[in-house]
PDB file of C-alpha atoms in Angstrom:
ATOM      1  CA  MET A 277     -92.735-173.473  92.467  1.00  0.00           C
ATOM      2  CA  THR A 278     -90.905-172.481  89.504  1.00  0.00           C
ATOM      3  CA  PRO A 279     -93.248-172.598  86.088  1.00  0.00           C
ATOM      4  CA  ALA A 280     -91.872-174.922  83.476  1.00  0.00           C
ATOM      5  CA  PRO A 281     -91.690-174.178  79.870  1.00  0.00           C
ATOM      6  CA  SER A 282     -94.499-174.912  77.690  1.00  0.00           C
ATOM      7  CA  ALA A 283     -95.065-178.780  76.803  1.00  0.00           C
ATOM      8  CA  THR A 284     -96.052-177.830  73.371  1.00  0.00           C
ATOM      9  CA  ARG A 285     -94.469-174.855  72.154  1.00  0.00           C
ATOM     10  CA  ALA A 286     -90.582-175.181  71.160  1.00  0.00           C
ATOM     11  CA  PRO A 287     -88.636-173.131  73.776  1.00  0.00           C
ATOM     12  CA  SER A 288     -85.846-170.827  72.836  1.00  0.00           C
ATOM     13  CA  ILE A 289     -83.032-172.368  74.355  1.00  0.00           C
ATOM     14  CA  GLU A 290     -79.816-170.473  75.687  1.00  0.00           C
ATOM     15  CA  PHE A 291     -76.328-171.827  76.751  1.00  0.00           C
ATOM     16  CA  GLU A 292     -74.915-169.090  79.084  1.00  0.00           C
ATOM     17  CA  ALA A 293     -70.907-169.765  79.810  1.00  0.00           C
ATOM     18  CA  VAL A 294     -71.703-173.590  80.212  1.00  0.00           C
ATOM     19  CA  SER A 295     -68.588-175.456  81.486  1.00  0.00           C
ATOM     20  CA  PHE A 296     -68.912-179.029  82.810  1.00  0.00           C
ATOM     21  CA  ALA A 297     -66.260-181.470  84.236  1.00  0.00           C
ATOM     22  CA  PHE A 298     -66.612-184.822  85.508  1.00  0.00           C
ATOM     23  CA  PRO A 299     -65.853-185.913  88.811  1.00  0.00           C
ATOM     24  CA  ASP A 300     -62.395-187.033  88.180  1.00  0.00           C
ATOM     25  CA  GLY A 301     -61.356-183.411  86.690  1.00  0.00           C
ATOM     26  CA  THR A 302     -61.700-184.148  83.081  1.00  0.00           C
ATOM     27  CA  ARG A 303     -62.991-180.553  82.082  1.00  0.00           C
ATOM     28  CA  ALA A 304     -65.688-181.587  78.905  1.00  0.00           C
ATOM     29  CA  LEU A 305     -67.174-177.839  78.312  1.00  0.00           C
ATOM     30  CA  SER A 306     -65.648-174.874  78.667  1.00  0.00           C
ATOM     31  CA  ASP A 307     -67.458-171.256  78.602  1.00  0.00           C
ATOM     32  CA  VAL A 308     -69.984-172.713  76.218  1.00  0.00           C
ATOM     33  CA  ASP A 309     -72.325-169.798  74.984  1.00  0.00           C
ATOM     34  CA  LEU A 310     -74.877-170.680  72.368  1.00  0.00           C
ATOM     35  CA  ARG A 311     -78.732-169.967  71.742  1.00  0.00           C
ATOM     36  CA  ILE A 312     -81.237-171.912  69.623  1.00  0.00           C
ATOM     37  CA  GLU A 313     -84.179-170.354  68.618  1.00  0.00           C
ATOM     38  CA  PRO A 314     -87.370-172.027  68.873  1.00  0.00           C
ATOM     39  CA  GLY A 315     -88.096-174.411  65.450  1.00  0.00           C
ATOM     40  CA  GLU A 316     -84.546-174.193  64.720  1.00  0.00           C
ATOM     41  CA  SER A 317     -82.954-177.272  63.163  1.00  0.00           C
ATOM     42  CA  VAL A 318     -79.090-177.625  64.565  1.00  0.00           C
ATOM     43  CA  ALA A 319     -76.408-180.003  63.867  1.00  0.00           C
ATOM     44  CA  ILE A 320     -73.556-180.154  66.005  1.00  0.00           C
ATOM     45  CA  VAL A 321     -70.410-181.639  64.729  1.00  0.00           C
ATOM     46  CA  GLY A 322     -66.722-182.329  65.999  1.00  0.00           C
ATOM     47  CA  GLN A 323     -64.281-185.142  66.958  1.00  0.00           C
ATOM     48  CA  ASN A 324     -64.474-187.722  69.654  1.00  0.00           C
ATOM     49  CA  GLY A 325     -64.472-186.059  72.642  1.00  0.00           C
ATOM     50  CA  SER A 326     -65.173-182.484  71.580  1.00  0.00           C
ATOM     51  CA  GLY A 327     -68.112-181.904  73.764  1.00  0.00           C
ATOM     52  CA  LYS A 328     -71.008-182.889  71.861  1.00  0.00           C
ATOM     53  CA  SER A 329     -72.882-185.752  73.652  1.00  0.00           C
ATOM     54  CA  THR A 330     -72.211-183.754  77.107  1.00  0.00           C
ATOM     55  CA  LEU A 331     -73.403-180.418  75.648  1.00  0.00           C
ATOM     56  CA  VAL A 332     -76.636-181.956  74.575  1.00  0.00           C
ATOM     57  CA  ARG A 333     -77.101-184.000  77.935  1.00  0.00           C
ATOM     58  CA  HIS A 334     -77.632-181.200  79.747  1.00  0.00           C
ATOM     59  CA  LEU A 335     -80.870-179.810  78.161  1.00  0.00           C
ATOM     60  CA  ASN A 336     -83.124-182.922  79.415  1.00  0.00           C
ATOM     61  CA  GLY A 337     -81.328-182.600  83.429  1.00  0.00           C
ATOM     62  CA  LEU A 338     -79.058-186.146  82.908  1.00  0.00           C
ATOM     63  CA  LEU A 339     -76.020-183.725  83.244  1.00  0.00           C
ATOM     64  CA  ARG A 340     -75.723-180.188  85.225  1.00  0.00           C
ATOM     65  CA  PRO A 341     -73.268-177.511  84.655  1.00  0.00           C
ATOM     66  CA  THR A 342     -69.934-176.991  86.468  1.00  0.00           C
ATOM     67  CA  SER A 343     -70.633-173.197  86.109  1.00  0.00           C
ATOM     68  CA  GLY A 344     -72.830-171.087  83.792  1.00  0.00           C
ATOM     69  CA  ARG A 345     -76.678-172.072  83.299  1.00  0.00           C
ATOM     70  CA  ILE A 346     -78.817-173.683  80.528  1.00  0.00           C
ATOM     71  CA  LEU A 347     -82.102-171.495  80.097  1.00  0.00           C
ATOM     72  CA  LEU A 348     -85.463-172.988  78.560  1.00  0.00           C
ATOM     73  CA  ASP A 349     -87.850-170.029  77.531  1.00  0.00           C
ATOM     74  CA  GLY A 350     -85.516-168.230  80.177  1.00  0.00           C
ATOM     75  CA  LEU A 351     -86.235-170.546  83.007  1.00  0.00           C
ATOM     76  CA  ASP A 352     -83.150-172.230  84.486  1.00  0.00           C
ATOM     77  CA  VAL A 353     -83.411-175.879  84.160  1.00  0.00           C
ATOM     78  CA  ARG A 354     -81.606-176.241  87.449  1.00  0.00           C
ATOM     79  CA  ASP A 355     -84.754-175.027  88.633  1.00  0.00           C
ATOM     80  CA  VAL A 356     -86.974-177.598  86.686  1.00  0.00           C
ATOM     81  CA  HIS A 357     -87.427-181.149  87.515  1.00  0.00           C
ATOM     82  CA  VAL A 358     -86.092-183.924  85.478  1.00  0.00           C
ATOM     83  CA  ALA A 359     -89.369-185.249  85.070  1.00  0.00           C
ATOM     84  CA  ARG A 360     -90.842-181.769  83.597  1.00  0.00           C
ATOM     85  CA  LEU A 361     -87.893-181.404  81.447  1.00  0.00           C
ATOM     86  CA  ALA A 362     -88.539-184.778  79.905  1.00  0.00           C
ATOM     87  CA  GLU A 363     -91.936-183.459  78.696  1.00  0.00           C
ATOM     88  CA  ARG A 364     -90.021-181.068  76.622  1.00  0.00           C
ATOM     89  CA  VAL A 365     -86.435-182.544  75.239  1.00  0.00           C
ATOM     90  CA  GLY A 366     -86.364-185.762  74.019  1.00  0.00           C
ATOM     91  CA  LEU A 367     -82.983-187.438  73.349  1.00  0.00           C
ATOM     92  CA  ALA A 368     -82.352-190.642  71.393  1.00  0.00           C
ATOM     93  CA  PHE A 369     -78.924-191.783  72.568  1.00  0.00           C
ATOM     94  CA  GLN A 370     -76.090-192.965  70.470  1.00  0.00           C
ATOM     95  CA  ASN A 371     -76.087-196.324  72.024  1.00  0.00           C
ATOM     96  CA  PRO A 372     -79.602-197.789  71.924  1.00  0.00           C
ATOM     97  CA  ASP A 373     -78.862-200.320  74.345  1.00  0.00           C
ATOM     98  CA  ARG A 374     -78.616-197.420  76.868  1.00  0.00           C
ATOM     99  CA  GLN A 375     -82.534-197.017  76.325  1.00  0.00           C
ATOM    100  CA  LEU A 376     -83.715-200.201  75.773  1.00  0.00           C
ATOM    101  CA  PHE A 377     -85.387-202.112  78.287  1.00  0.00           C
ATOM    102  CA  ALA A 378     -88.931-203.534  77.605  1.00  0.00           C
ATOM    103  CA  GLY A 379     -89.337-206.694  76.755  1.00  0.00           C
ATOM    104  CA  ARG A 380     -91.599-205.620  73.359  1.00  0.00           C
ATOM    105  CA  VAL A 381     -91.215-203.173  70.653  1.00  0.00           C
ATOM    106  CA  ALA A 382     -94.661-201.849  71.038  1.00  0.00           C
ATOM    107  CA  GLY A 383     -94.226-201.561  74.797  1.00  0.00           C
ATOM    108  CA  GLU A 384     -90.947-199.953  74.544  1.00  0.00           C
ATOM    109  CA  THR A 385     -92.964-197.015  72.509  1.00  0.00           C
ATOM    110  CA  ALA A 386     -95.386-196.599  74.733  1.00  0.00           C
ATOM    111  CA  PHE A 387     -92.945-196.094  77.949  1.00  0.00           C
ATOM    112  CA  GLY A 388     -92.374-192.990  77.708  1.00  0.00           C
ATOM    113  CA  PRO A 389     -95.948-191.239  76.559  1.00  0.00           C
ATOM    114  CA  LYS A 390     -97.535-193.836  79.318  1.00  0.00           C
ATOM    115  CA  ASN A 391     -94.953-191.468  81.627  1.00  0.00           C
ATOM    116  CA  LEU A 392     -96.985-188.297  80.540  1.00  0.00           C
ATOM    117  CA  GLY A 393    -100.624-189.525  81.718  1.00  0.00           C
ATOM    118  CA  VAL A 394    -101.291-190.233  77.825  1.00  0.00           C
ATOM    119  CA  ARG A 395    -103.527-193.461  77.861  1.00  0.00           C
ATOM    120  CA  GLY A 396    -105.839-195.561  75.530  1.00  0.00           C
ATOM    121  CA  ALA A 397    -106.821-194.671  72.017  1.00  0.00           C
ATOM    122  CA  ALA A 398    -104.459-191.962  72.305  1.00  0.00           C
ATOM    123  CA  LEU A 399    -101.742-193.876  73.354  1.00  0.00           C
ATOM    124  CA  ASP A 400    -102.315-196.460  70.947  1.00  0.00           C
ATOM    125  CA  GLU A 401    -102.026-194.049  68.102  1.00  0.00           C
ATOM    126  CA  ARG A 402     -98.680-192.174  69.231  1.00  0.00           C
ATOM    127  CA  VAL A 403     -96.975-196.143  68.996  1.00  0.00           C
ATOM    128  CA  SER A 404     -98.431-196.953  65.915  1.00  0.00           C
ATOM    129  CA  LEU A 405     -97.234-193.468  64.448  1.00  0.00           C
ATOM    130  CA  ALA A 406     -93.934-193.621  65.503  1.00  0.00           C
ATOM    131  CA  LEU A 407     -93.137-196.862  64.765  1.00  0.00           C
ATOM    132  CA  GLU A 408     -94.480-196.539  61.562  1.00  0.00           C
ATOM    133  CA  ALA A 409     -92.052-193.411  60.675  1.00  0.00           C
ATOM    134  CA  VAL A 410     -89.269-195.630  61.362  1.00  0.00           C
ATOM    135  CA  GLY A 411     -90.317-198.780  59.620  1.00  0.00           C
ATOM    136  CA  LEU A 412     -90.934-201.115  62.920  1.00  0.00           C
ATOM    137  CA  SER A 413     -94.591-201.493  62.459  1.00  0.00           C
ATOM    138  CA  ALA A 414     -94.362-205.173  61.694  1.00  0.00           C
ATOM    139  CA  GLU A 415     -92.156-205.853  64.361  1.00  0.00           C
ATOM    140  CA  ALA A 416     -94.395-204.173  67.273  1.00  0.00           C
ATOM    141  CA  ALA A 417     -94.458-207.573  69.242  1.00  0.00           C
ATOM    142  CA  ALA A 418     -91.140-208.420  68.791  1.00  0.00           C
ATOM    143  CA  ASN A 419     -88.122-208.324  71.877  1.00  0.00           C
ATOM    144  CA  PRO A 420     -86.173-205.255  70.993  1.00  0.00           C
ATOM    145  CA  TYR A 421     -82.977-207.581  71.464  1.00  0.00           C
ATOM    146  CA  ASP A 422     -84.631-209.585  68.464  1.00  0.00           C
ATOM    147  CA  LEU A 423     -83.588-206.551  66.321  1.00  0.00           C
ATOM    148  CA  GLY A 424     -80.076-205.846  64.690  1.00  0.00           C
ATOM    149  CA  TYR A 425     -78.306-202.823  65.944  1.00  0.00           C
ATOM    150  CA  SER A 426     -79.608-200.360  62.974  1.00  0.00           C
ATOM    151  CA  ARG A 427     -83.037-201.015  63.890  1.00  0.00           C
ATOM    152  CA  ARG A 428     -82.672-200.802  67.671  1.00  0.00           C
ATOM    153  CA  LYS A 429     -81.298-197.475  67.227  1.00  0.00           C
ATOM    154  CA  LEU A 430     -84.706-196.727  65.300  1.00  0.00           C
ATOM    155  CA  LEU A 431     -86.747-197.940  68.015  1.00  0.00           C
ATOM    156  CA  ALA A 432     -84.894-195.936  70.273  1.00  0.00           C
ATOM    157  CA  LEU A 433     -85.612-192.816  68.010  1.00  0.00           C
ATOM    158  CA  ALA A 434     -89.394-194.100  68.024  1.00  0.00           C
ATOM    159  CA  SER A 435     -89.388-194.071  71.712  1.00  0.00           C
ATOM    160  CA  VAL A 436     -88.629-190.593  71.911  1.00  0.00           C
ATOM    161  CA  LEU A 437     -91.161-189.834  68.763  1.00  0.00           C
ATOM    162  CA  ALA A 438     -93.914-191.125  70.444  1.00  0.00           C
ATOM    163  CA  MET A 439     -93.524-188.658  73.498  1.00  0.00           C
ATOM    164  CA  ARG A 440     -94.021-185.627  70.917  1.00  0.00           C
ATOM    165  CA  THR A 441     -91.421-183.391  72.786  1.00  0.00           C
ATOM    166  CA  PRO A 442     -91.458-179.877  71.096  1.00  0.00           C
ATOM    167  CA  VAL A 443     -87.412-180.085  71.424  1.00  0.00           C
ATOM    168  CA  LEU A 444     -85.973-183.718  69.574  1.00  0.00           C
ATOM    169  CA  VAL A 445     -81.958-184.148  70.279  1.00  0.00           C
ATOM    170  CA  LEU A 446     -80.409-187.218  68.066  1.00  0.00           C
ATOM    171  CA  ASP A 447     -77.019-188.278  68.973  1.00  0.00           C
ATOM    172  CA  GLU A 448     -75.217-189.830  65.858  1.00  0.00           C
ATOM    173  CA  PRO A 449     -78.829-191.164  64.423  1.00  0.00           C
ATOM    174  CA  THR A 450     -77.740-192.437  60.994  1.00  0.00           C
ATOM    175  CA  THR A 451     -74.759-194.359  62.491  1.00  0.00           C
ATOM    176  CA  GLY A 452     -75.201-198.005  61.310  1.00  0.00           C
ATOM    177  CA  GLN A 453     -78.258-197.092  58.612  1.00  0.00           C
ATOM    178  CA  ASP A 454     -78.335-198.266  55.277  1.00  0.00           C
ATOM    179  CA  ALA A 455     -79.621-196.134  52.792  1.00  0.00           C
ATOM    180  CA  ARG A 456     -83.384-197.208  53.612  1.00  0.00           C
ATOM    181  CA  GLY A 457     -82.569-196.284  57.503  1.00  0.00           C
ATOM    182  CA  VAL A 458     -80.619-192.992  56.953  1.00  0.00           C
ATOM    183  CA  ALA A 459     -83.891-192.404  54.423  1.00  0.00           C
ATOM    184  CA  ARG A 460     -86.260-192.931  57.545  1.00  0.00           C
ATOM    185  CA  VAL A 461     -84.217-190.693  59.934  1.00  0.00           C
ATOM    186  CA  ARG A 462     -83.923-187.744  57.298  1.00  0.00           C
ATOM    187  CA  ALA A 463     -87.955-187.726  57.101  1.00  0.00           C
ATOM    188  CA  VAL A 464     -87.919-188.103  60.755  1.00  0.00           C
ATOM    189  CA  VAL A 465     -85.878-184.516  60.918  1.00  0.00           C
ATOM    190  CA  ALA A 466     -87.806-183.002  57.977  1.00  0.00           C
ATOM    191  CA  ALA A 467     -91.385-184.002  59.516  1.00  0.00           C
ATOM    192  CA  ALA A 468     -90.266-182.646  62.818  1.00  0.00           C
ATOM    193  CA  ALA A 469     -88.721-179.293  61.361  1.00  0.00           C
ATOM    194  CA  ALA A 470     -92.100-178.968  59.100  1.00  0.00           C
ATOM    195  CA  GLU A 471     -94.111-179.427  62.459  1.00  0.00           C
ATOM    196  CA  GLY A 472     -92.320-176.184  64.306  1.00  0.00           C
ATOM    197  CA  LYS A 473     -89.937-178.540  66.854  1.00  0.00           C
ATOM    198  CA  THR A 474     -86.836-178.058  67.597  1.00  0.00           C
ATOM    199  CA  VAL A 475     -84.155-180.646  66.161  1.00  0.00           C
ATOM    200  CA  ILE A 476     -80.564-180.860  67.624  1.00  0.00           C
ATOM    201  CA  ALA A 477     -78.422-183.778  66.138  1.00  0.00           C
ATOM    202  CA  ILE A 478     -74.838-184.428  66.605  1.00  0.00           C
ATOM    203  CA  SER A 479     -73.334-186.400  63.553  1.00  0.00           C
ATOM    204  CA  HIS A 480     -70.190-187.376  61.844  1.00  0.00           C
ATOM    205  CA  ASP A 481     -72.172-187.982  58.659  1.00  0.00           C
ATOM    206  CA  MET A 482     -71.745-184.681  57.038  1.00  0.00           C
ATOM    207  CA  ARG A 483     -73.497-185.183  53.967  1.00  0.00           C
ATOM    208  CA  PHE A 484     -76.654-185.658  56.104  1.00  0.00           C
ATOM    209  CA  VAL A 485     -75.719-182.457  57.990  1.00  0.00           C
ATOM    210  CA  ALA A 486     -75.469-180.422  55.270  1.00  0.00           C
ATOM    211  CA  GLU A 487     -78.311-181.473  53.378  1.00  0.00           C
ATOM    212  CA  CYS A 488     -81.014-181.671  56.255  1.00  0.00           C
ATOM    213  CA  PHE A 489     -79.693-178.939  58.772  1.00  0.00           C
ATOM    214  CA  ARG A 490     -80.052-175.197  58.052  1.00  0.00           C
ATOM    215  CA  ARG A 491     -77.181-174.465  60.813  1.00  0.00           C
ATOM    216  CA  VAL A 492     -74.026-176.117  61.725  1.00  0.00           C
ATOM    217  CA  VAL A 493     -72.187-175.773  65.199  1.00  0.00           C
ATOM    218  CA  VAL A 494     -68.474-177.207  65.307  1.00  0.00           C
ATOM    219  CA  MET A 495     -67.243-177.961  68.464  1.00  0.00           C
ATOM    220  CA  ARG A 496     -63.373-178.455  69.781  1.00  0.00           C
ATOM    221  CA  ALA A 497     -62.248-179.392  73.108  1.00  0.00           C
ATOM    222  CA  GLY A 498     -65.127-178.569  74.997  1.00  0.00           C
ATOM    223  CA  ARG A 499     -65.393-174.911  72.870  1.00  0.00           C
ATOM    224  CA  ILE A 500     -67.399-173.875  69.968  1.00  0.00           C
ATOM    225  CA  VAL A 501     -65.283-172.659  67.034  1.00  0.00           C
ATOM    226  CA  LEU A 502     -67.465-172.262  64.450  1.00  0.00           C
ATOM    227  CA  ASP A 503     -71.310-171.748  63.771  1.00  0.00           C
ATOM    228  CA  GLY A 504     -73.446-170.691  60.910  1.00  0.00           C
ATOM    229  CA  THR A 505     -75.276-171.871  57.653  1.00  0.00           C
ATOM    230  CA  PRO A 506     -73.913-174.748  55.868  1.00  0.00           C
ATOM    231  CA  GLU A 507     -72.488-172.907  53.158  1.00  0.00           C
ATOM    232  CA  MET A 508     -70.339-170.953  55.757  1.00  0.00           C
ATOM    233  CA  VAL A 509     -69.175-174.041  57.962  1.00  0.00           C
ATOM    234  CA  PHE A 510     -68.607-176.361  54.505  1.00  0.00           C
ATOM    235  CA  GLY A 511     -67.273-173.214  52.405  1.00  0.00           C
ATOM    236  CA  GLU A 512     -63.389-173.450  51.302  1.00  0.00           C
ATOM    237  CA  ALA A 513     -62.798-170.843  53.653  1.00  0.00           C
ATOM    238  CA  ALA A 514     -63.358-172.268  56.752  1.00  0.00           C
ATOM    239  CA  TRP A 515     -61.681-175.891  55.571  1.00  0.00           C
ATOM    240  CA  ALA A 516     -58.593-175.382  57.288  1.00  0.00           C
ATOM    241  CA  GLU A 517     -60.610-175.007  60.962  1.00  0.00           C
ATOM    242  CA  LEU A 518     -62.716-178.330  60.123  1.00  0.00           C
ATOM    243  CA  ARG A 519     -59.712-180.183  59.421  1.00  0.00           C
ATOM    244  CA  ALA A 520     -58.374-178.504  62.627  1.00  0.00           C
ATOM    245  CA  THR A 521     -60.917-180.389  64.088  1.00  0.00           C
ATOM    246  CA  TYR A 522     -60.459-183.739  62.049  1.00  0.00           C
ATOM    247  CA  LEU A 523     -63.188-183.174  60.149  1.00  0.00           C
ATOM    248  CA  GLU A 524     -63.622-183.160  56.277  1.00  0.00           C
ATOM    249  CA  PRO A 525     -66.199-181.433  54.482  1.00  0.00           C
ATOM    250  CA  PRO A 526     -68.546-183.289  52.284  1.00  0.00           C
ATOM    251  CA  LEU A 527     -67.649-184.338  49.068  1.00  0.00           C
ATOM    252  CA  ALA A 528     -70.449-182.497  47.327  1.00  0.00           C
ATOM    253  CA  ALA A 529     -68.737-179.206  48.928  1.00  0.00           C
ATOM    254  CA  VAL A 530     -65.990-180.150  47.823  1.00  0.00           C
ATOM    255  CA  LEU A 531     -66.629-180.295  44.283  1.00  0.00           C
ATOM    256  CA  GLY A 532     -69.088-177.485  44.624  1.00  0.00           C
ATOM    257  CA  ALA A 533     -65.930-175.326  45.640  1.00  0.00           C
ATOM    258  CA  ARG A 534     -63.987-176.915  42.223  1.00  0.00           C
ATOM    259  CA  LEU A 535     -66.714-176.440  39.944  1.00  0.00           C
ATOM    260  CA  GLY A 536     -67.851-173.145  41.772  1.00  0.00           C
ATOM    261  CA  LEU A 537     -71.042-174.062  42.716  1.00  0.00           C
ATOM    262  CA  GLY A 538     -70.972-173.187  46.398  1.00  0.00           C
ATOM    263  CA  ALA A 539     -70.632-175.258  49.421  1.00  0.00           C
ATOM    264  CA  THR A 540     -74.131-176.873  49.355  1.00  0.00           C
ATOM    265  CA  PRO A 541     -74.912-177.725  45.029  1.00  0.00           C
ATOM    266  CA  THR A 542     -78.162-179.517  44.314  1.00  0.00           C
ATOM    267  CA  GLU A 543     -77.629-182.514  41.920  1.00  0.00           C
ATOM    268  CA  ALA A 544     -79.952-180.045  39.268  1.00  0.00           C
ATOM    269  CA  ALA A 545     -76.627-177.913  39.578  1.00  0.00           C
ATOM    270  CA  PHE A 546     -74.133-180.866  39.133  1.00  0.00           C
ATOM    271  CA  VAL A 547     -76.024-181.877  35.878  1.00  0.00           C
ATOM    272  CA  ALA A 548     -75.807-178.728  34.613  1.00  0.00           C
ATOM    273  CA  VAL A 549     -72.323-178.229  34.893  1.00  0.00           C
ATOM    274  CA  LEU A 550     -71.940-181.849  33.461  1.00  0.00           C
ATOM    275  CA  GLY A 551     -74.399-181.609  30.506  1.00  0.00           C
ATOM    276  CA  ARG A 552     -72.364-178.253  29.495  1.00  0.00           C
ATOM    277  CA  ASP A 553     -69.318-179.809  29.791  1.00  0.00           C
ATOM    278  CA  VAL A 554     -70.036-183.179  27.469  1.00  0.00           C
ATOM    279  CA  GLY A 555     -71.755-180.402  25.219  1.00  0.00           C
ATOM    280  CA  GLU A 556     -68.384-178.073  24.844  1.00  0.00           C
ATOM    281  CA  ARG A 557     -66.770-181.578  24.300  1.00  0.00           C
ATOM    282  CA  ARG A 558     -68.668-182.792  21.452  1.00  0.00           C
ATOM    283  CA  GLY A 559     -68.252-179.261  20.047  1.00  0.00           C
TER     284      GLY A 559
END
């Protein structure tokens, strides 16, 4: 029997010439090569239909490549049972309604770790901490479908957090969230990264991407067209390539370029420039 990667340590992830076509012949991925090191925080961006969700769904066995292979710590995922992959890769779907089914918020959050064999006080602790992280502690006894869409998304995130997988995959986690919800998602990403987990997020929220991830992968038509730091991907030299994927750089990157502050300027840098400008005008 092929041994599975460690369930506690973040594995290396490697896509080797991965292509995928749906049964109707639609080609969603074309010869994708991508390596993600243990503990990296990576955002994957691109227009709808560029292959982002298809790519990450290969990580937990929901999809299998038409050609090529995906390796976790050097092991081909095709040789690892889906149930074992679920111990290592937690995926929060873009649409939470494809993920939720339990009658209570607490039961939904407990389902994943229960399947991993967690019981008793340890299970209660996981549920409590996961709901606290997303701000749903007070709704533990509620029916998930009594929650609004944005809070159902947070519940789907909690259900994945409770599993404590070393790889966390978030598909459009900030969609539909207000400022408080976005702040909770940002805190979850930061905490997971601090714990050494690998965090992969698909997002159209360029500000969230620029501020929360140290690597950005841009996809177009099933291929990777840019891969680098936010400073590189959102830098002025890459704007034409971004726009070819129907993406715009974050406003901060545009302003930073105009003010000579780079693609990821801090608030302090903006304040310093504006303060200097005001001082010069008064002088």
